[in-house]
């Protein structure tokens, strides 16, 4: 009928609108997406590097620190390679000056680190305050400020005080107030110097790995229910901490506050098939939108989640959706609770539609899709984490379109490589260049980039097997000596240049050739260069060499006698 046709039309228009980013890049050839782009980032761009407390500090029980769920987990499990733990890690608790020295040498503008909650409040609450823990962070923050490095502070990077896990951790809605009180203390104590706060690191990882897969602490295996409950509490806890900052501290302290959300880029298996593109969008909504939609849009979950989980729950014969819902009041409380968009990004996955099984009930199956590796990109040391630089540009465009053009900070990006640090250099070169394209060509309001990681550290479930550091740490030596890798030098240069300015040699020369200039000769010599380049480099990648492509195009296609 007429109404049906109209509805279909509206849905099609909506889908096209929704999928604007895939549409925009669908005509980009493999050649185009690897092209190198010269340019620089805006003035004042925040170049940073990151770490987190459990990964580097060590001193797991020093000076009154209480245990966290990661202490308990690593000390009792066999599932981490070499039974590794963060008891000593990089020993940053005792090597603060070395860390500060390295940060200064790197000339970063910001340093992203996290506070260990149980170092400050050993039992998770204010009554257990440990002044020595506070002193450590004061020394770190003061040291950074003295070197003109902005502290970018994560309040919670996965290391929940064990005492709070004993009262059910994030499953318990009481955590919202408990977290708020801890944040309130930190704002009051450090906020005179800290102007960039991140409440929670990767809530999606906490909810899914901690309570769905159960491979991370608190190791609860309940893929269909508890991830949704935990996420619900995390979102409310974040919103409450935001309001506390907003109401009590912002006016005097003048900082900003956000949350660091992890996002892969999901590329459809076939960009020309609407259903596949919608599937890719759904994958984005399930991972990033789960948290970003309530916080950056309307206080509520994305439609994709509400429909998928709601419909599945119904077919599964459940009395209500496994996805909890927010009241109107809660929606208003959550909406708009981030000043900037902070995103952690590591890889791109290819997805295709799949009618998933109904059992077991699972967040993963709720998505109705299958994931595979991107076939044409280099691997990194970690399976499933291919280095797909062009995915970052698309992700940034997607965030721009989806969330109303927010200011964006990349708060983590990096790679573990098997042997050769040169591969890490190539990773940064390619990824930062894609970030540059997003800023320079697509108008994404990118304000900062954070390389992960500051130094080789305890990499969670990978222990010390896969390392992300720009500085090498000798974990066999009790002094934990640190040495900059080639990637640190490379990153230093990117920071110094504020990106990739076009080298003087490659700048175009304007002017005229002689009247009788022989263009045919030019073309011949150009082809000669091509043959020569191929023979000396023995590479087929000549086509992607930016210098060559540029000159070749100039030579071939300029028909007038000038450039
Ligand atoms: C975490 C970082 C970690 C990185 C690599 C991210 O998900 O937020 O703490 O270093 O993964 O393992």
Coordinates of C-alpha atoms in Angstrom, one line a residue, residues 157-518:
X157 CA 41.6 2.2 34.5
X158 CA 40.3 -1.2 35.6
X159 CA 42.0 -1.7 38.9
X160 CA 39.0 -1.7 41.2
X161 CA 39.8 -1.9 45.0
X162 CA 39.4 -5.5 45.9
X163 CA 37.3 -4.4 48.9
X164 CA 34.7 -3.0 46.6
X165 CA 34.5 -6.2 44.6
X166 CA 33.6 -7.9 47.8
X167 CA 30.4 -5.9 47.8
X168 CA 29.7 -7.0 44.1
X169 CA 31.7 -4.2 42.4
X170 CA 30.1 -2.6 39.3
X171 CA 27.1 -5.0 39.5
X172 CA 26.0 -3.0 42.5
X173 CA 24.3 0.3 41.9
X174 CA 25.8 1.5 45.2
X175 CA 29.1 1.9 43.2
X176 CA 27.7 5.0 41.6
X177 CA 27.9 7.0 44.8
X178 CA 31.1 5.3 46.0
X179 CA 32.9 6.2 42.7
X180 CA 31.5 9.7 42.9
X181 CA 33.0 10.2 46.3
X182 CA 36.4 9.0 45.1
X183 CA 36.2 11.3 42.1
X184 CA 35.1 14.2 44.3
X185 CA 38.2 13.7 46.5
X186 CA 40.5 13.6 43.5
X187 CA 39.0 16.8 41.9
X188 CA 39.4 18.6 45.3
X189 CA 42.9 17.3 45.8
X190 CA 44.5 17.4 42.4
X191 CA 42.1 19.6 40.4
X192 CA 44.0 22.8 41.0
X193 CA 46.6 21.4 38.6
X194 CA 44.8 18.7 36.6
X195 CA 42.7 20.2 33.9
X196 CA 41.9 17.1 31.9
X197 CA 39.9 14.3 33.6
X198 CA 38.8 11.0 32.2
X199 CA 36.4 9.2 34.4
X200 CA 36.6 5.6 33.2
X201 CA 38.8 3.8 30.7
X202 CA 37.0 1.6 28.2
X203 CA 33.8 0.8 30.0
X204 CA 32.9 -1.6 27.1
X205 CA 36.0 -3.7 28.0
X206 CA 35.0 -3.7 31.7
X207 CA 31.5 -4.8 31.0
X208 CA 32.2 -7.4 28.3
X209 CA 35.6 -8.8 29.3
X210 CA 35.0 -8.5 33.0
X211 CA 31.4 -9.8 33.1
X212 CA 30.6 -11.4 29.8
X213 CA 33.7 -13.3 28.6
X214 CA 35.0 -13.2 32.1
X215 CA 38.6 -13.4 31.0
X216 CA 39.4 -10.2 32.9
X217 CA 38.7 -9.6 36.6
X218 CA 36.3 -10.0 38.3
X219 CA 36.0 -13.0 35.9
X220 CA 32.3 -13.3 35.8
X221 CA 31.1 -15.3 32.9
X222 CA 27.6 -14.2 32.1
X223 CA 27.5 -13.0 28.4
X224 CA 23.8 -12.2 28.2
X225 CA 22.9 -10.2 31.3
X226 CA 25.5 -8.8 33.5
X227 CA 27.5 -6.8 30.8
X228 CA 24.3 -4.8 30.3
X229 CA 23.8 -4.3 34.0
X230 CA 27.4 -3.3 34.6
X231 CA 27.4 -0.9 31.6
X232 CA 24.2 0.7 33.0
X233 CA 25.9 1.4 36.3
X234 CA 29.2 2.6 34.7
X235 CA 27.3 5.1 32.6
X236 CA 25.4 6.5 35.6
X237 CA 28.6 6.5 37.6
X238 CA 30.3 8.5 34.9
X239 CA 27.4 10.9 34.6
X240 CA 27.4 11.5 38.4
X241 CA 31.1 12.2 38.5
X242 CA 30.7 14.6 35.6
X243 CA 28.0 16.5 37.4
X244 CA 30.1 16.7 40.6
X245 CA 32.9 18.3 38.6
X246 CA 30.5 20.5 36.8
X247 CA 28.6 21.7 39.9
X248 CA 31.5 22.0 42.4
X249 CA 34.7 22.4 40.6
X250 CA 34.5 23.6 37.0
X251 CA 34.0 27.2 37.7
X252 CA 37.1 27.5 39.9
X253 CA 39.3 24.9 38.3
X254 CA 38.3 25.4 34.7
X255 CA 39.2 22.0 33.4
X256 CA 37.4 19.5 31.2
X257 CA 36.0 16.0 31.8
X258 CA 35.2 13.1 29.6
X259 CA 35.3 9.3 29.3
X260 CA 37.7 7.2 27.2
X261 CA 35.7 4.9 24.9
X262 CA 37.2 2.1 22.9
X263 CA 36.2 1.8 19.3
X264 CA 37.4 -0.4 16.5
X265 CA 36.4 0.6 13.0
X266 CA 33.9 -1.9 11.4
X267 CA 34.1 -2.2 7.7
X268 CA 31.3 -4.0 5.9
X269 CA 32.3 -7.1 4.0
X270 CA 30.6 -5.6 0.9
X271 CA 30.1 -1.8 1.0
X272 CA 27.6 -2.0 -1.9
X273 CA 25.1 -4.2 0.0
X274 CA 22.9 -2.1 2.2
X275 CA 22.4 -4.9 4.7
X276 CA 26.1 -5.3 5.2
X277 CA 26.5 -1.5 5.7
X278 CA 23.7 -1.6 8.3
X279 CA 25.5 -4.5 9.9
X280 CA 28.7 -2.5 10.2
X281 CA 26.8 0.4 11.7
X282 CA 25.2 -2.0 14.2
X283 CA 28.6 -3.2 15.2
X284 CA 29.7 0.4 15.8
X285 CA 26.6 1.0 17.9
X286 CA 27.1 -2.1 20.0
X287 CA 30.7 -1.3 20.9
X288 CA 31.0 2.5 20.8
X289 CA 27.4 3.6 20.7
X290 CA 26.5 1.6 23.8
X291 CA 28.2 4.3 25.8
X292 CA 28.6 7.2 23.4
X293 CA 24.9 7.4 22.4
X294 CA 23.6 8.0 25.9
X295 CA 26.4 10.4 26.8
X296 CA 26.8 12.4 23.6
X297 CA 23.3 12.1 22.1
X298 CA 20.1 11.7 24.0
X299 CA 20.8 10.0 27.3
X300 CA 19.5 6.7 26.0
X301 CA 20.9 3.6 24.2
X302 CA 21.1 3.5 20.4
X303 CA 18.0 2.1 18.6
X304 CA 20.1 -0.8 17.3
X305 CA 20.7 -2.0 20.8
X306 CA 17.2 -1.5 22.0
X307 CA 15.7 -3.3 19.0
X308 CA 18.2 -6.1 18.9
X309 CA 18.3 -7.0 22.5
X310 CA 14.6 -6.3 23.0
X311 CA 13.6 -8.5 20.0
X312 CA 16.0 -11.3 21.0
X313 CA 14.8 -11.3 24.6
X314 CA 11.2 -11.6 23.4
X315 CA 12.0 -14.5 21.1
X316 CA 14.0 -16.0 24.0
X317 CA 10.7 -16.0 26.0
X318 CA 12.0 -13.5 28.6
X319 CA 9.5 -11.3 30.3
X320 CA 11.5 -8.1 29.5
X321 CA 14.6 -7.0 27.6
X322 CA 18.0 -8.0 28.9
X323 CA 18.9 -4.4 28.2
X324 CA 17.9 -2.2 31.1
X325 CA 16.2 1.1 30.4
X326 CA 16.8 4.6 31.7
X327 CA 14.0 6.7 33.2
X328 CA 13.4 10.1 31.7
X329 CA 15.1 11.7 34.6
X330 CA 18.1 9.5 34.2
X331 CA 18.3 10.3 30.5
X332 CA 18.4 14.0 31.2
X333 CA 21.1 13.4 33.8
X334 CA 23.3 11.4 31.4
X335 CA 22.9 13.4 28.3
X336 CA 25.7 15.8 27.5
X337 CA 28.0 14.6 30.2
X338 CA 31.3 14.9 28.4
X339 CA 33.1 18.0 27.3
X340 CA 35.1 16.4 24.5
X341 CA 35.1 13.0 22.8
X342 CA 38.0 10.7 23.9
X343 CA 38.5 7.6 21.8
X344 CA 40.9 4.6 22.1
X345 CA 41.5 3.0 18.8
X346 CA 43.6 -0.1 17.8
X347 CA 42.3 -1.9 14.8
X348 CA 39.6 -2.4 12.1
X349 CA 37.5 -5.5 11.7
X350 CA 35.4 -6.7 8.7
X351 CA 31.8 -7.6 9.5
X352 CA 29.0 -9.4 7.7
X353 CA 25.4 -10.1 8.5
X354 CA 24.6 -13.3 10.3
X355 CA 21.4 -14.5 12.0
X356 CA 23.0 -15.5 15.2
X357 CA 21.9 -18.3 17.5
X358 CA 19.5 -17.6 20.3
X359 CA 21.4 -19.7 22.8
X360 CA 23.4 -18.9 24.8
X361 CA 22.0 -15.4 25.5
X362 CA 24.9 -13.2 24.7
X363 CA 25.8 -9.6 23.9
X364 CA 28.0 -11.0 21.2
X365 CA 25.1 -12.8 19.5
X366 CA 22.7 -10.0 20.1
X367 CA 24.7 -8.1 17.4
X368 CA 23.8 -10.6 14.5
X369 CA 27.1 -10.4 12.8
X370 CA 30.3 -12.2 12.1
X371 CA 33.8 -10.6 12.4
X372 CA 36.9 -11.3 10.4
X373 CA 40.4 -9.8 9.9
X374 CA 40.9 -7.1 7.3
X375 CA 42.7 -9.1 4.6
X376 CA 45.0 -6.6 3.0
X377 CA 46.7 -5.1 6.1
X378 CA 49.9 -5.9 8.0
X379 CA 49.6 -8.0 11.2
X380 CA 50.8 -6.9 14.6
X381 CA 51.9 -9.2 17.3
X382 CA 48.4 -9.5 18.7
X383 CA 46.1 -11.8 16.7
X384 CA 42.9 -9.9 15.5
X385 CA 44.7 -6.6 15.8
X386 CA 45.8 -5.8 12.2
X387 CA 47.3 -2.5 11.4
X388 CA 44.6 -0.9 9.3
X389 CA 45.5 2.8 9.3
X390 CA 42.8 3.9 7.0
X391 CA 40.2 2.7 9.5
X392 CA 41.1 5.5 11.9
X393 CA 40.2 8.1 9.3
X394 CA 36.8 6.5 8.8
X395 CA 36.2 6.1 12.5
X396 CA 36.9 9.8 13.1
X397 CA 34.5 10.7 10.3
X398 CA 31.9 8.4 11.8
X399 CA 32.2 10.1 15.2
X400 CA 32.0 13.5 13.6
X401 CA 28.8 12.6 11.7
X402 CA 27.2 10.5 14.5
X403 CA 27.8 12.8 17.5
X404 CA 27.4 16.3 16.0
X405 CA 31.0 17.2 15.2
X406 CA 32.5 17.1 18.7
X407 CA 36.1 18.0 19.6
X408 CA 38.0 14.7 19.5
X409 CA 41.0 13.4 21.4
X410 CA 42.6 10.1 20.4
X411 CA 43.5 8.9 23.9
X412 CA 45.1 5.6 22.9
X413 CA 46.6 4.3 19.7
X414 CA 49.5 1.9 19.3
X415 CA 50.7 -1.5 18.4
X416 CA 52.6 -4.5 19.8
X417 CA 55.1 -5.7 17.3
X418 CA 56.8 -9.0 17.2
X419 CA 60.5 -8.1 16.8
X420 CA 61.3 -5.0 15.0
X421 CA 60.5 -1.6 16.3
X422 CA 60.7 -0.3 12.7
X423 CA 57.2 -1.8 12.3
X424 CA 56.0 0.3 15.1
X425 CA 57.4 3.4 13.4
X426 CA 55.5 2.4 10.2
X427 CA 52.4 1.9 12.3
X428 CA 52.6 5.4 13.8
X429 CA 53.5 7.0 10.5
X430 CA 50.5 5.5 8.8
X431 CA 48.0 6.0 11.7
X432 CA 49.0 9.6 12.5
X433 CA 48.8 10.4 8.8
X434 CA 45.3 9.1 8.6
X435 CA 44.4 11.3 11.7
X436 CA 45.9 14.2 9.8
X437 CA 43.7 13.4 6.7
X438 CA 40.7 13.4 9.0
X439 CA 41.6 16.8 10.4
X440 CA 43.0 18.4 7.2
X441 CA 40.8 16.9 4.5
X442 CA 37.6 16.0 6.3
X443 CA 37.3 18.8 8.9
X444 CA 37.3 16.5 11.9
X445 CA 37.9 18.7 15.0
X446 CA 40.8 16.6 16.2
X447 CA 42.5 18.2 19.2
X448 CA 45.0 15.6 20.4
X449 CA 46.7 12.3 19.8
X450 CA 48.1 10.0 22.5
X451 CA 50.5 7.2 21.6
X452 CA 50.3 4.0 23.6
X453 CA 52.4 3.2 25.4
X454 CA 54.9 5.3 27.2
X455 CA 57.0 2.3 27.9
X456 CA 56.9 -1.5 27.8
X457 CA 54.4 -2.4 30.5
X458 CA 52.2 -5.1 31.9
X459 CA 49.8 -5.7 29.1
X460 CA 46.9 -7.2 31.0
X461 CA 46.1 -10.7 29.7
X462 CA 49.2 -10.7 27.6
X463 CA 51.5 -10.1 30.6
X464 CA 54.9 -9.0 29.3
X465 CA 54.7 -11.0 26.1
X466 CA 53.3 -8.4 23.7
X467 CA 54.7 -4.9 24.4
X468 CA 53.5 -1.5 23.2
X469 CA 56.2 0.8 24.6
X470 CA 58.1 3.6 22.9
X471 CA 60.7 2.9 25.6
X472 CA 62.2 -0.4 26.2
X473 CA 62.2 -1.6 29.8
X474 CA 64.5 -4.4 31.0
X475 CA 62.3 -6.5 33.2
X476 CA 65.1 -8.9 34.1
X477 CA 67.0 -6.1 35.8
X478 CA 65.8 -5.0 39.3
X479 CA 66.6 -1.4 38.3
X480 CA 64.2 -1.6 35.4
X481 CA 66.4 0.5 33.1
X482 CA 64.5 2.3 30.3
X483 CA 65.8 2.9 26.8
X484 CA 64.1 4.9 24.1
X485 CA 63.4 2.9 21.0
X486 CA 63.6 4.2 17.5
X487 CA 59.8 4.8 17.7
X488 CA 60.4 7.3 20.5
X489 CA 62.8 9.2 18.3
X490 CA 60.4 9.1 15.5
X491 CA 57.5 10.3 17.6
X492 CA 59.7 13.1 19.0
X493 CA 60.2 14.3 15.4
X494 CA 56.5 14.2 14.6
X495 CA 55.8 16.2 17.7
X496 CA 58.6 18.7 16.8
X497 CA 57.1 19.1 13.3
X498 CA 53.5 19.1 14.5
X499 CA 52.8 16.4 11.9
X500 CA 54.3 15.9 8.5
X501 CA 55.1 19.2 6.8
X502 CA 56.0 18.9 3.2
X503 CA 59.8 18.9 2.9
X504 CA 61.3 21.9 1.2
X505 CA 62.7 19.8 -1.5
X506 CA 59.2 18.6 -2.4
X507 CA 57.5 22.0 -2.5
X508 CA 56.2 22.8 -5.8
X509 CA 58.1 25.4 -7.9
X510 CA 56.0 27.9 -9.7
X511 CA 57.3 29.5 -13.0
X512 CA 57.6 29.0 -16.7
X513 CA 59.9 26.7 -18.7
X514 CA 61.6 28.1 -21.7
X515 CA 59.4 28.7 -24.7
X516 CA 61.0 25.9 -26.7
X517 CA 61.0 23.4 -23.8
X518 CA 60.5 19.9 -25.0

